[in-house]
mmCIF file of C-alpha atoms and ligand atoms in Angstrom:
data_model
loop_
_atom_site.group_PDB
_atom_site.id
_atom_site.type_symbol
_atom_site.label_atom_id
_atom_site.label_comp_id
_atom_site.label_asym_id
_atom_site.label_seq_id
_atom_site.Cartn_x
_atom_site.Cartn_y
_atom_site.Cartn_z
ATOM 1 C CA MET A 395 -32.089 -15.709 92.926
ATOM 2 C CA LEU A 396 -31.771 -18.665 95.244
ATOM 3 C CA ASP A 397 -28.532 -19.104 97.113
ATOM 4 C CA LYS A 398 -26.946 -22.269 95.634
ATOM 5 C CA LYS A 399 -26.040 -23.468 99.115
ATOM 6 C CA THR A 400 -29.672 -23.621 100.265
ATOM 7 C CA ILE A 401 -30.582 -26.058 97.501
ATOM 8 C CA LYS A 402 -30.922 -29.553 98.884
ATOM 9 C CA ARG A 403 -30.443 -32.776 96.990
ATOM 10 C CA VAL A 404 -32.911 -35.594 96.500
ATOM 11 C CA LEU A 405 -32.243 -39.178 95.411
ATOM 12 C CA SER A 406 -34.633 -41.995 94.695
ATOM 13 C CA GLY A 407 -34.806 -45.093 92.560
ATOM 14 C CA ILE A 408 -36.932 -48.016 91.529
ATOM 15 C CA ARG A 409 -35.754 -51.530 90.796
ATOM 16 C CA ALA A 410 -36.052 -52.733 87.205
ATOM 17 C CA THR A 411 -38.129 -55.760 88.138
ATOM 18 C CA GLY A 412 -41.091 -55.166 85.841
ATOM 19 C CA ARG A 413 -43.953 -52.850 85.179
ATOM 20 C CA LEU A 414 -44.713 -50.273 87.855
ATOM 21 C CA HIS A 415 -47.759 -50.604 90.064
ATOM 22 C CA LEU A 416 -49.919 -48.186 92.061
ATOM 23 C CA GLY A 417 -47.752 -48.692 95.173
ATOM 24 C CA ASN A 418 -44.621 -47.526 93.326
ATOM 25 C CA TYR A 419 -46.545 -44.597 91.856
ATOM 26 C CA LEU A 420 -48.182 -43.357 95.058
ATOM 27 C CA GLY A 421 -45.379 -44.221 97.491
ATOM 28 C CA ALA A 422 -42.423 -43.067 95.400
ATOM 29 C CA ILE A 423 -43.125 -41.398 92.050
ATOM 30 C CA LYS A 424 -45.673 -38.868 93.374
ATOM 31 C CA GLY A 425 -43.101 -37.641 95.907
ATOM 32 C CA MET A 426 -40.381 -37.620 93.240
ATOM 33 C CA ILE A 427 -42.528 -35.349 91.071
ATOM 34 C CA GLU A 428 -43.422 -33.040 93.953
ATOM 35 C CA LEU A 429 -39.768 -32.495 94.855
ATOM 36 C CA GLN A 430 -38.691 -32.117 91.223
ATOM 37 C CA ASN A 431 -41.159 -29.252 90.896
ATOM 38 C CA ASN A 432 -39.891 -27.522 94.028
ATOM 39 C CA PRO A 433 -37.010 -25.180 93.119
ATOM 40 C CA ASP A 434 -35.437 -25.706 96.552
ATOM 41 C CA TYR A 435 -34.358 -29.200 95.489
ATOM 42 C CA GLU A 436 -31.973 -30.716 92.971
ATOM 43 C CA THR A 437 -33.343 -34.135 92.071
ATOM 44 C CA PHE A 438 -31.547 -37.337 91.017
ATOM 45 C CA TYR A 439 -33.708 -40.303 90.050
ATOM 46 C CA MET A 440 -32.231 -43.592 88.985
ATOM 47 C CA VAL A 441 -33.271 -46.989 87.735
ATOM 48 C CA ALA A 442 -31.878 -49.270 90.416
ATOM 49 C CA ASP A 443 -30.791 -51.997 87.993
ATOM 50 C CA ALA A 444 -28.021 -53.296 90.250
ATOM 51 C CA HIS A 445 -30.525 -53.707 93.078
ATOM 52 C CA THR A 446 -32.569 -55.850 90.692
ATOM 53 C CA ILE A 447 -29.965 -58.612 90.686
ATOM 54 C CA THR A 448 -30.322 -59.093 94.465
ATOM 55 C CA THR A 449 -33.382 -61.298 93.798
ATOM 56 C CA PRO A 450 -33.837 -63.851 90.958
ATOM 57 C CA PHE A 451 -34.003 -62.122 87.570
ATOM 58 C CA SER A 452 -33.892 -62.751 83.833
ATOM 59 C CA VAL A 453 -31.076 -61.112 81.850
ATOM 60 C CA ASP A 454 -33.279 -60.288 78.870
ATOM 61 C CA GLU A 455 -36.037 -58.834 81.024
ATOM 62 C CA LEU A 456 -33.597 -56.749 83.039
ATOM 63 C CA ARG A 457 -32.072 -55.320 79.848
ATOM 64 C CA GLN A 458 -35.518 -54.311 78.637
ATOM 65 C CA ASN A 459 -36.878 -53.136 82.000
ATOM 66 C CA ARG A 460 -34.058 -50.636 82.583
ATOM 67 C CA LYS A 461 -35.357 -48.642 79.650
ATOM 68 C CA GLU A 462 -39.005 -49.254 80.552
ATOM 69 C CA ILE A 463 -38.576 -47.609 83.965
ATOM 70 C CA ILE A 464 -37.064 -44.506 82.345
ATOM 71 C CA ILE A 465 -40.087 -44.416 80.001
ATOM 72 C CA ASP A 466 -42.362 -44.779 83.050
ATOM 73 C CA TYR A 467 -40.570 -41.917 84.796
ATOM 74 C CA LEU A 468 -41.012 -39.646 81.780
ATOM 75 C CA ALA A 469 -44.649 -40.611 81.256
ATOM 76 C CA ALA A 470 -45.422 -39.986 84.932
ATOM 77 C CA GLY A 471 -44.085 -36.432 84.680
ATOM 78 C CA LEU A 472 -40.404 -36.565 85.553
ATOM 79 C CA ASP A 473 -38.724 -33.972 83.427
ATOM 80 C CA PRO A 474 -35.098 -34.423 82.293
ATOM 81 C CA LYS A 475 -34.745 -30.621 82.263
ATOM 82 C CA LYS A 476 -35.442 -30.556 85.998
ATOM 83 C CA SER A 477 -34.272 -33.986 87.186
ATOM 84 C CA THR A 478 -31.223 -36.077 86.430
ATOM 85 C CA LEU A 479 -32.614 -39.411 85.240
ATOM 86 C CA PHE A 480 -30.036 -42.185 85.060
ATOM 87 C CA ILE A 481 -29.296 -45.880 85.261
ATOM 88 C CA GLN A 482 -27.472 -46.870 88.449
ATOM 89 C CA SER A 483 -24.972 -49.331 86.922
ATOM 90 C CA GLN A 484 -23.764 -46.675 84.465
ATOM 91 C CA VAL A 485 -22.358 -44.718 87.398
ATOM 92 C CA SER A 486 -19.837 -47.194 88.792
ATOM 93 C CA GLU A 487 -19.014 -44.889 91.720
ATOM 94 C CA HIS A 488 -22.086 -46.367 93.472
ATOM 95 C CA PHE A 489 -20.317 -49.727 93.794
ATOM 96 C CA GLU A 490 -17.006 -48.298 94.895
ATOM 97 C CA LEU A 491 -18.593 -46.202 97.638
ATOM 98 C CA SER A 492 -20.704 -49.162 98.691
ATOM 99 C CA PHE A 493 -17.539 -51.199 99.291
ATOM 100 C CA TYR A 494 -16.016 -48.472 101.442
ATOM 101 C CA PHE A 495 -19.281 -48.246 103.404
ATOM 102 C CA SER A 496 -19.227 -52.005 104.011
ATOM 103 C CA SER A 497 -16.125 -51.471 106.147
ATOM 104 C CA VAL A 498 -18.200 -49.555 108.737
ATOM 105 C CA THR A 499 -21.181 -51.949 108.693
ATOM 106 C CA THR A 500 -21.443 -55.240 110.573
ATOM 107 C CA ILE A 501 -22.829 -58.458 109.122
ATOM 108 C CA ALA A 502 -25.087 -58.838 112.186
ATOM 109 C CA ARG A 503 -26.728 -55.447 111.536
ATOM 110 C CA MET A 504 -27.558 -56.446 107.961
ATOM 111 C CA MET A 505 -28.841 -59.906 108.917
ATOM 112 C CA HIS A 506 -31.324 -58.480 111.410
ATOM 113 C CA LEU A 507 -33.081 -56.202 108.940
ATOM 114 C CA PRO A 508 -36.750 -57.179 108.416
ATOM 115 C CA THR A 509 -36.486 -56.540 104.667
ATOM 116 C CA TYR A 510 -33.582 -59.020 104.390
ATOM 117 C CA LYS A 511 -35.418 -61.675 106.388
ATOM 118 C CA GLU A 512 -38.547 -61.276 104.242
ATOM 119 C CA LYS A 513 -36.630 -61.662 100.987
ATOM 120 C CA VAL A 514 -34.778 -64.752 102.276
ATOM 121 C CA LYS A 515 -38.142 -66.259 103.193
ATOM 122 C CA GLN A 516 -39.469 -65.393 99.738
ATOM 123 C CA TYR A 517 -36.374 -66.707 97.899
ATOM 124 C CA PRO A 518 -34.669 -69.258 100.225
ATOM 125 C CA LYS A 519 -32.314 -70.439 97.459
ATOM 126 C CA HIS A 520 -31.171 -66.896 96.709
ATOM 127 C CA ASN A 521 -29.664 -65.845 100.025
ATOM 128 C CA THR A 522 -26.719 -64.066 98.414
ATOM 129 C CA MET A 523 -24.122 -61.537 99.538
ATOM 130 C CA ALA A 524 -25.721 -59.068 97.100
ATOM 131 C CA LEU A 525 -29.014 -59.377 98.983
ATOM 132 C CA LEU A 526 -27.279 -58.906 102.323
ATOM 133 C CA ASN A 527 -25.464 -55.854 100.930
ATOM 134 C CA TYR A 528 -28.614 -54.260 99.482
ATOM 135 C CA PRO A 529 -28.946 -51.602 102.239
ATOM 136 C CA ILE A 530 -25.245 -50.692 101.970
ATOM 137 C CA LEU A 531 -25.581 -50.128 98.230
ATOM 138 C CA MET A 532 -28.718 -48.079 98.909
ATOM 139 C CA ALA A 533 -26.807 -45.958 101.424
ATOM 140 C CA ALA A 534 -24.157 -45.397 98.751
ATOM 141 C CA ASP A 535 -26.835 -44.450 96.195
ATOM 142 C CA ILE A 536 -28.146 -41.760 98.533
ATOM 143 C CA LEU A 537 -24.952 -40.474 100.092
ATOM 144 C CA LEU A 538 -23.005 -40.339 96.833
ATOM 145 C CA TYR A 539 -25.240 -37.358 96.007
ATOM 146 C CA LYS A 540 -25.291 -36.139 99.626
ATOM 147 C CA ALA A 541 -29.066 -36.315 99.395
ATOM 148 C CA ASP A 542 -31.088 -34.890 102.287
ATOM 149 C CA LEU A 543 -34.408 -36.252 101.129
ATOM 150 C CA VAL A 544 -35.431 -39.628 99.737
ATOM 151 C CA PRO A 545 -38.961 -40.020 98.355
ATOM 152 C CA VAL A 546 -39.712 -43.727 98.951
ATOM 153 C CA GLY A 547 -42.478 -45.807 100.505
ATOM 154 C CA ILE A 548 -42.559 -46.623 104.208
ATOM 155 C CA ASP A 549 -41.199 -50.138 103.522
ATOM 156 C CA GLN A 550 -37.818 -48.504 102.862
ATOM 157 C CA GLU A 551 -37.564 -46.825 106.290
ATOM 158 C CA PRO A 552 -35.275 -49.522 107.805
ATOM 159 C CA HIS A 553 -32.870 -48.986 104.902
ATOM 160 C CA LEU A 554 -32.853 -45.233 105.460
ATOM 161 C CA GLU A 555 -31.971 -45.828 109.084
ATOM 162 C CA VAL A 556 -28.949 -47.826 107.865
ATOM 163 C CA ALA A 557 -27.972 -44.961 105.546
ATOM 164 C CA ARG A 558 -28.110 -42.527 108.473
ATOM 165 C CA GLU A 559 -26.010 -44.852 110.636
ATOM 166 C CA ILE A 560 -23.403 -45.190 107.899
ATOM 167 C CA ALA A 561 -23.341 -41.411 107.390
ATOM 168 C CA ARG A 562 -22.806 -40.866 111.128
ATOM 169 C CA LYS A 563 -20.032 -43.460 111.319
ATOM 170 C CA MET A 564 -18.228 -42.128 108.255
ATOM 171 C CA ASN A 565 -18.461 -38.556 109.561
ATOM 172 C CA GLN A 566 -17.249 -39.613 113.001
ATOM 173 C CA ILE A 567 -14.372 -41.841 111.891
ATOM 174 C CA TYR A 568 -13.204 -40.155 108.682
ATOM 175 C CA LYS A 569 -14.573 -36.612 109.126
ATOM 176 C CA THR A 570 -16.602 -36.775 105.923
ATOM 177 C CA SER A 571 -19.582 -34.457 105.479
ATOM 178 C CA PHE A 572 -22.534 -36.728 104.781
ATOM 179 C CA PRO A 573 -26.058 -35.493 105.626
ATOM 180 C CA GLN A 574 -28.637 -37.502 107.604
ATOM 181 C CA PRO A 575 -31.073 -38.414 104.814
ATOM 182 C CA GLN A 576 -34.765 -38.392 105.692
ATOM 183 C CA ARG A 577 -37.644 -40.116 103.947
ATOM 184 C CA PHE A 578 -40.021 -37.834 102.058
ATOM 185 C CA ALA A 579 -43.441 -39.337 102.725
ATOM 186 C CA THR A 580 -46.484 -39.118 100.471
ATOM 187 C CA LYS A 581 -50.147 -39.742 101.231
ATOM 188 C CA GLY A 582 -49.714 -43.184 99.621
ATOM 189 C CA GLU A 583 -46.639 -44.220 101.602
ATOM 190 C CA TYR A 584 -48.129 -47.673 102.186
ATOM 191 C CA ILE A 585 -50.478 -49.131 99.591
ATOM 192 C CA PRO A 586 -51.853 -52.453 100.751
ATOM 193 C CA SER A 587 -52.248 -55.535 98.581
ATOM 194 C CA LEU A 588 -55.463 -56.223 96.665
ATOM 195 C CA THR A 589 -55.481 -59.585 98.436
ATOM 196 C CA GLY A 590 -56.015 -57.760 101.728
ATOM 197 C CA GLU A 591 -52.755 -59.068 103.219
ATOM 198 C CA GLY A 592 -49.443 -57.228 103.220
ATOM 199 C CA LYS A 593 -48.358 -54.544 100.772
ATOM 200 C CA MET A 594 -48.979 -54.161 97.066
ATOM 201 C CA SER A 595 -45.934 -55.786 95.509
ATOM 202 C CA LYS A 596 -44.742 -56.647 92.004
ATOM 203 C CA SER A 597 -43.636 -60.089 93.024
ATOM 204 C CA ILE A 598 -46.949 -61.081 94.622
ATOM 205 C CA GLU A 599 -49.426 -62.152 91.977
ATOM 206 C CA GLY A 600 -52.918 -60.738 92.460
ATOM 207 C CA SER A 601 -51.656 -57.981 94.768
ATOM 208 C CA TYR A 602 -51.243 -55.113 92.335
ATOM 209 C CA ILE A 603 -52.672 -52.797 89.686
ATOM 210 C CA ASN A 604 -50.151 -51.868 86.999
ATOM 211 C CA LEU A 605 -49.951 -48.301 85.770
ATOM 212 C CA THR A 606 -50.564 -49.646 82.261
ATOM 213 C CA ASP A 607 -53.695 -51.672 83.112
ATOM 214 C CA SER A 608 -56.846 -51.026 81.051
ATOM 215 C CA LEU A 609 -60.126 -50.026 82.689
ATOM 216 C CA ASP A 610 -61.422 -53.550 82.162
ATOM 217 C CA LYS A 611 -58.357 -55.075 83.833
ATOM 218 C CA ILE A 612 -58.538 -52.659 86.771
ATOM 219 C CA ARG A 613 -62.243 -53.377 87.219
ATOM 220 C CA LYS A 614 -61.650 -57.148 87.197
ATOM 221 C CA LYS A 615 -58.804 -56.852 89.720
ATOM 222 C CA ILE A 616 -60.765 -54.580 92.071
ATOM 223 C CA ARG A 617 -63.840 -56.794 91.861
ATOM 224 C CA LYS A 618 -61.699 -59.681 93.157
ATOM 225 C CA VAL A 619 -60.720 -57.835 96.369
ATOM 226 C CA PRO A 620 -62.113 -59.997 99.188
ATOM 227 C CA THR A 621 -64.884 -58.273 101.142
ATOM 228 C CA ALA A 622 -66.408 -61.144 103.116
ATOM 229 C CA THR A 623 -66.661 -59.874 106.702
ATOM 230 C CA ILE A 624 -69.130 -59.071 109.463
ATOM 231 C CA ALA A 625 -71.332 -56.370 107.902
ATOM 232 C CA GLY A 626 -70.482 -52.930 109.248
ATOM 233 C CA GLY A 627 -67.692 -54.419 111.402
ATOM 234 C CA PRO A 628 -64.066 -53.250 111.708
ATOM 235 C CA ILE A 629 -62.410 -52.180 108.475
ATOM 236 C CA THR A 630 -59.720 -54.798 107.850
ATOM 237 C CA GLY A 631 -58.238 -56.934 105.036
ATOM 238 C CA GLY A 632 -59.604 -56.321 101.537
ATOM 239 C CA ILE A 633 -62.115 -53.753 102.794
ATOM 240 C CA LYS A 634 -59.291 -51.730 104.293
ATOM 241 C CA THR A 635 -57.480 -51.827 100.930
ATOM 242 C CA LEU A 636 -60.630 -50.578 99.180
ATOM 243 C CA PHE A 637 -61.080 -47.712 101.626
ATOM 244 C CA ILE A 638 -57.402 -46.690 101.547
ATOM 245 C CA LEU A 639 -57.529 -46.525 97.730
ATOM 246 C CA SER A 640 -60.900 -44.767 97.837
ATOM 247 C CA GLU A 641 -59.555 -42.080 100.144
ATOM 248 C CA ILE A 642 -56.769 -41.408 97.652
ATOM 249 C CA PHE A 643 -58.720 -41.605 94.394
ATOM 250 C CA LEU A 644 -62.299 -40.545 95.129
ATOM 251 C CA PRO A 645 -63.601 -37.060 95.930
ATOM 252 C CA LYS A 646 -63.806 -36.619 99.734
ATOM 253 C CA LYS A 647 -67.607 -36.479 99.706
ATOM 254 C CA THR A 648 -67.986 -39.706 97.710
ATOM 255 C CA TYR A 649 -65.460 -41.459 99.958
ATOM 256 C CA GLU A 650 -67.325 -40.386 103.093
ATOM 257 C CA GLU A 651 -70.666 -41.462 101.665
ATOM 258 C CA PHE A 652 -69.325 -44.959 100.935
ATOM 259 C CA LYS A 653 -67.875 -45.191 104.436
ATOM 260 C CA GLU A 654 -71.136 -44.096 105.981
ATOM 261 C CA LYS A 655 -72.999 -46.712 103.920
ATOM 262 C CA TYR A 656 -70.538 -49.354 105.087
ATOM 263 C CA HIS A 657 -71.120 -48.561 108.747
ATOM 264 C CA SER A 658 -74.890 -48.433 108.286
ATOM 265 C CA GLN A 659 -74.713 -51.775 106.441
ATOM 266 C CA THR A 660 -76.255 -50.427 103.241
ATOM 267 C CA LEU A 661 -73.124 -50.542 101.090
ATOM 268 C CA LYS A 662 -73.176 -52.499 97.846
ATOM 269 C CA PHE A 663 -69.500 -53.386 97.417
ATOM 270 C CA VAL A 664 -69.797 -53.718 93.653
ATOM 271 C CA GLU A 665 -70.847 -50.073 93.496
ATOM 272 C CA LEU A 666 -67.837 -48.943 95.530
ATOM 273 C CA LYS A 667 -65.526 -51.223 93.536
ATOM 274 C CA ASP A 668 -66.660 -50.019 90.114
ATOM 275 C CA THR A 669 -66.559 -46.347 91.135
ATOM 276 C CA LEU A 670 -63.043 -46.851 92.464
ATOM 277 C CA ALA A 671 -61.887 -48.729 89.334
ATOM 278 C CA GLU A 672 -63.135 -45.898 87.127
ATOM 279 C CA ALA A 673 -61.401 -43.235 89.283
ATOM 280 C CA ILE A 674 -58.087 -45.117 89.234
ATOM 281 C CA TYR A 675 -58.289 -45.506 85.466
ATOM 282 C CA GLN A 676 -59.036 -41.795 84.982
ATOM 283 C CA GLU A 677 -55.892 -40.932 86.947
ATOM 284 C CA LEU A 678 -53.790 -43.393 84.930
ATOM 285 C CA LYS A 679 -55.164 -42.550 81.480
ATOM 286 C CA PRO A 680 -52.949 -39.498 80.777
ATOM 287 C CA PHE A 681 -49.916 -41.515 81.942
ATOM 288 C CA GLN A 682 -50.819 -44.359 79.581
ATOM 289 C CA GLU A 683 -51.279 -42.029 76.613
ATOM 290 C CA LYS A 684 -48.010 -40.218 77.250
ATOM 291 C CA ARG A 685 -46.213 -43.526 77.743
ATOM 292 C CA LYS A 686 -47.220 -44.737 74.273
ATOM 293 C CA GLN A 687 -45.845 -41.541 72.718
ATOM 294 C CA ILE A 688 -42.529 -41.723 74.552
ATOM 295 C CA ALA A 689 -42.078 -45.457 73.888
ATOM 296 C CA SER A 690 -42.260 -44.732 70.162
ATOM 297 C CA ASN A 691 -39.284 -42.374 70.392
ATOM 298 C CA LEU A 692 -36.455 -44.514 71.740
ATOM 299 C CA THR A 693 -33.749 -42.208 70.359
ATOM 300 C CA TYR A 694 -35.013 -39.533 72.756
ATOM 301 C CA VAL A 695 -35.028 -42.016 75.638
ATOM 302 C CA GLU A 696 -31.449 -43.130 74.867
ATOM 303 C CA LYS A 697 -30.312 -39.507 74.802
ATOM 304 C CA ILE A 698 -31.793 -38.840 78.238
ATOM 305 C CA ILE A 699 -30.132 -41.953 79.651
ATOM 306 C CA LYS A 700 -26.751 -40.922 78.248
ATOM 307 C CA GLU A 701 -26.955 -37.337 79.491
ATOM 308 C CA GLY A 702 -28.267 -38.452 82.877
ATOM 309 C CA ALA A 703 -25.283 -40.768 83.449
ATOM 310 C CA GLN A 704 -22.858 -37.945 82.626
ATOM 311 C CA LYS A 705 -24.517 -35.493 85.014
ATOM 312 C CA ALA A 706 -24.780 -38.031 87.828
ATOM 313 C CA LYS A 707 -21.152 -39.066 87.349
ATOM 314 C CA THR A 708 -19.893 -35.514 87.799
ATOM 315 C CA VAL A 709 -21.456 -35.264 91.272
ATOM 316 C CA ALA A 710 -20.575 -38.867 92.157
ATOM 317 C CA GLN A 711 -16.898 -38.409 91.349
ATOM 318 C CA GLU A 712 -16.660 -35.376 93.616
ATOM 319 C CA THR A 713 -17.991 -37.279 96.636
ATOM 320 C CA LEU A 714 -15.869 -40.336 95.942
ATOM 321 C CA LYS A 715 -12.753 -38.199 95.696
ATOM 322 C CA GLU A 716 -13.471 -36.703 99.122
ATOM 323 C CA VAL A 717 -14.098 -40.137 100.680
ATOM 324 C CA LYS A 718 -10.921 -41.666 99.216
ATOM 325 C CA GLU A 719 -8.803 -38.774 100.436
ATOM 326 C CA LYS A 720 -10.273 -38.934 103.944
ATOM 327 C CA MET A 721 -9.942 -42.730 104.136
ATOM 328 C CA GLY A 722 -6.289 -42.641 103.058
ATOM 329 C CA LEU A 723 -7.024 -44.208 99.700
ATOM 330 C CA SER A 724 -5.477 -41.518 97.537
HETATM 331 N N1 AQP B 1371 -47.132 -51.050 98.361
HETATM 332 C C1 AQP B 1371 -46.398 -49.967 98.334
HETATM 333 N N2 AQP B 1371 -46.844 -48.806 98.879
HETATM 334 C C2 AQP B 1371 -46.117 -47.672 98.842
HETATM 335 N N3 AQP B 1371 -44.888 -47.614 98.267
HETATM 336 C C3 AQP B 1371 -44.404 -48.759 97.716
HETATM 337 N N4 AQP B 1371 -43.249 -49.042 97.070
HETATM 338 C C4 AQP B 1371 -43.233 -50.328 96.699
HETATM 339 N N5 AQP B 1371 -44.368 -50.926 97.090
HETATM 340 C C5 AQP B 1371 -45.120 -49.968 97.716
HETATM 341 C C6 AQP B 1371 -42.218 -48.053 96.820
HETATM 342 O O1 AQP B 1371 -41.900 -48.078 95.444
HETATM 343 C C7 AQP B 1371 -40.525 -47.807 95.269
HETATM 344 C C8 AQP B 1371 -39.888 -48.849 94.423
HETATM 345 O O2 AQP B 1371 -39.777 -50.029 95.132
HETATM 346 P P1 AQP B 1371 -38.616 -51.032 94.832
HETATM 347 O O3 AQP B 1371 -37.548 -50.431 94.051
HETATM 348 O O4 AQP B 1371 -38.298 -51.742 96.086
HETATM 349 O O5 AQP B 1371 -39.299 -51.953 93.831
HETATM 350 P P2 AQP B 1371 -39.717 -53.331 94.079
HETATM 351 O O6 AQP B 1371 -38.959 -54.054 95.141
HETATM 352 O O7 AQP B 1371 -39.671 -53.948 92.762
HETATM 353 O O8 AQP B 1371 -41.182 -53.041 94.590
HETATM 354 P P3 AQP B 1371 -42.097 -54.154 94.982
HETATM 355 O O9 AQP B 1371 -43.362 -54.055 94.255
HETATM 356 O O10 AQP B 1371 -42.189 -54.214 96.462
HETATM 357 O O11 AQP B 1371 -41.381 -55.388 94.347
HETATM 358 P P4 AQP B 1371 -40.902 -56.723 94.980
HETATM 359 O O12 AQP B 1371 -42.136 -57.503 95.141
HETATM 360 O O13 AQP B 1371 -39.982 -57.254 93.934
HETATM 361 O O14 AQP B 1371 -40.219 -56.416 96.273
HETATM 362 C C9 AQP B 1371 -39.934 -47.702 96.693
HETATM 363 O O15 AQP B 1371 -39.856 -46.362 97.049
HETATM 364 C C10 AQP B 1371 -40.940 -48.409 97.543
HETATM 365 O O16 AQP B 1371 -40.950 -47.922 98.870
#
């Protein structure tokens, strides 16, 4: 039997901004599954619906997407018997802790974060306090469960640094017992965009492959990846995207053969692209089939959401109680 005390906690979440893409799957969900299946960890995975309102959103879509992400989690292999699956806004302790954390965080620190600056550039008319507070709420999400590990993509590293800073300050000033959460990295911690510039992202049209895309759709998207370059030259832009995805999805030998052909200037890109499209689809097919089954049983999904909120709340309340006592708030 494992000593209860050696079990570490894990927290991760995905915003309810739409259908999941390969970046979300490889950078976050794969790591979430790996840790769920490791008995040394207790895993908490949420739908970050409150984080969704930090950028422009539609009320109806948000309502629907909260459930869709839970269905995605289940179809991808998250198991409610092993992981607590819940919706962030149903555990109000996240917001309370976030407010307490904001008292140890400066405005300047938040304004200098690259993620904040990027989002302001993307949505100049939506420079809200919620957006500025995003990393504080994320720190609360993680530390409410005293999570040691956070399976997320590399783009989230600056936010994890903020969470560690907040944990240190809280422990120093109020003698709380927060851990220093670390990112759990996967092989796909950074999936580049199909456009060849930046990362694969839901909000950038033409950049992503959805987990629910058909073979035909995947093939069309991959065929559009720009490959115009000096033949056999440095691997950059769209070609880099193709090779990163190939390394993940193709057998090692096939990947190396394509690379060799590229360097010897004998590669037919359409051949690489179609082989890659097929391999991606084969990996996604079981997910797509399972997703259809789960989506037709919404009573089951609702039950998981309800039970998840109750389980998460029990842990959340314990931490909040400790923080309030130590901060002189109870
Ligand atoms: N391209 C990526 N490569 C690896 N991991 C990625 N993640 C996102 N993009 C990549 C990881 O997926 C998880 C969920 O991200 P999120 O909650 O930030 O969702 P999001 O913001 O909706 O993701 P996008 O696609 O980047 O959306 P927009 O365009 O709206 O900002 C995280 O663990 C993230 O690291």
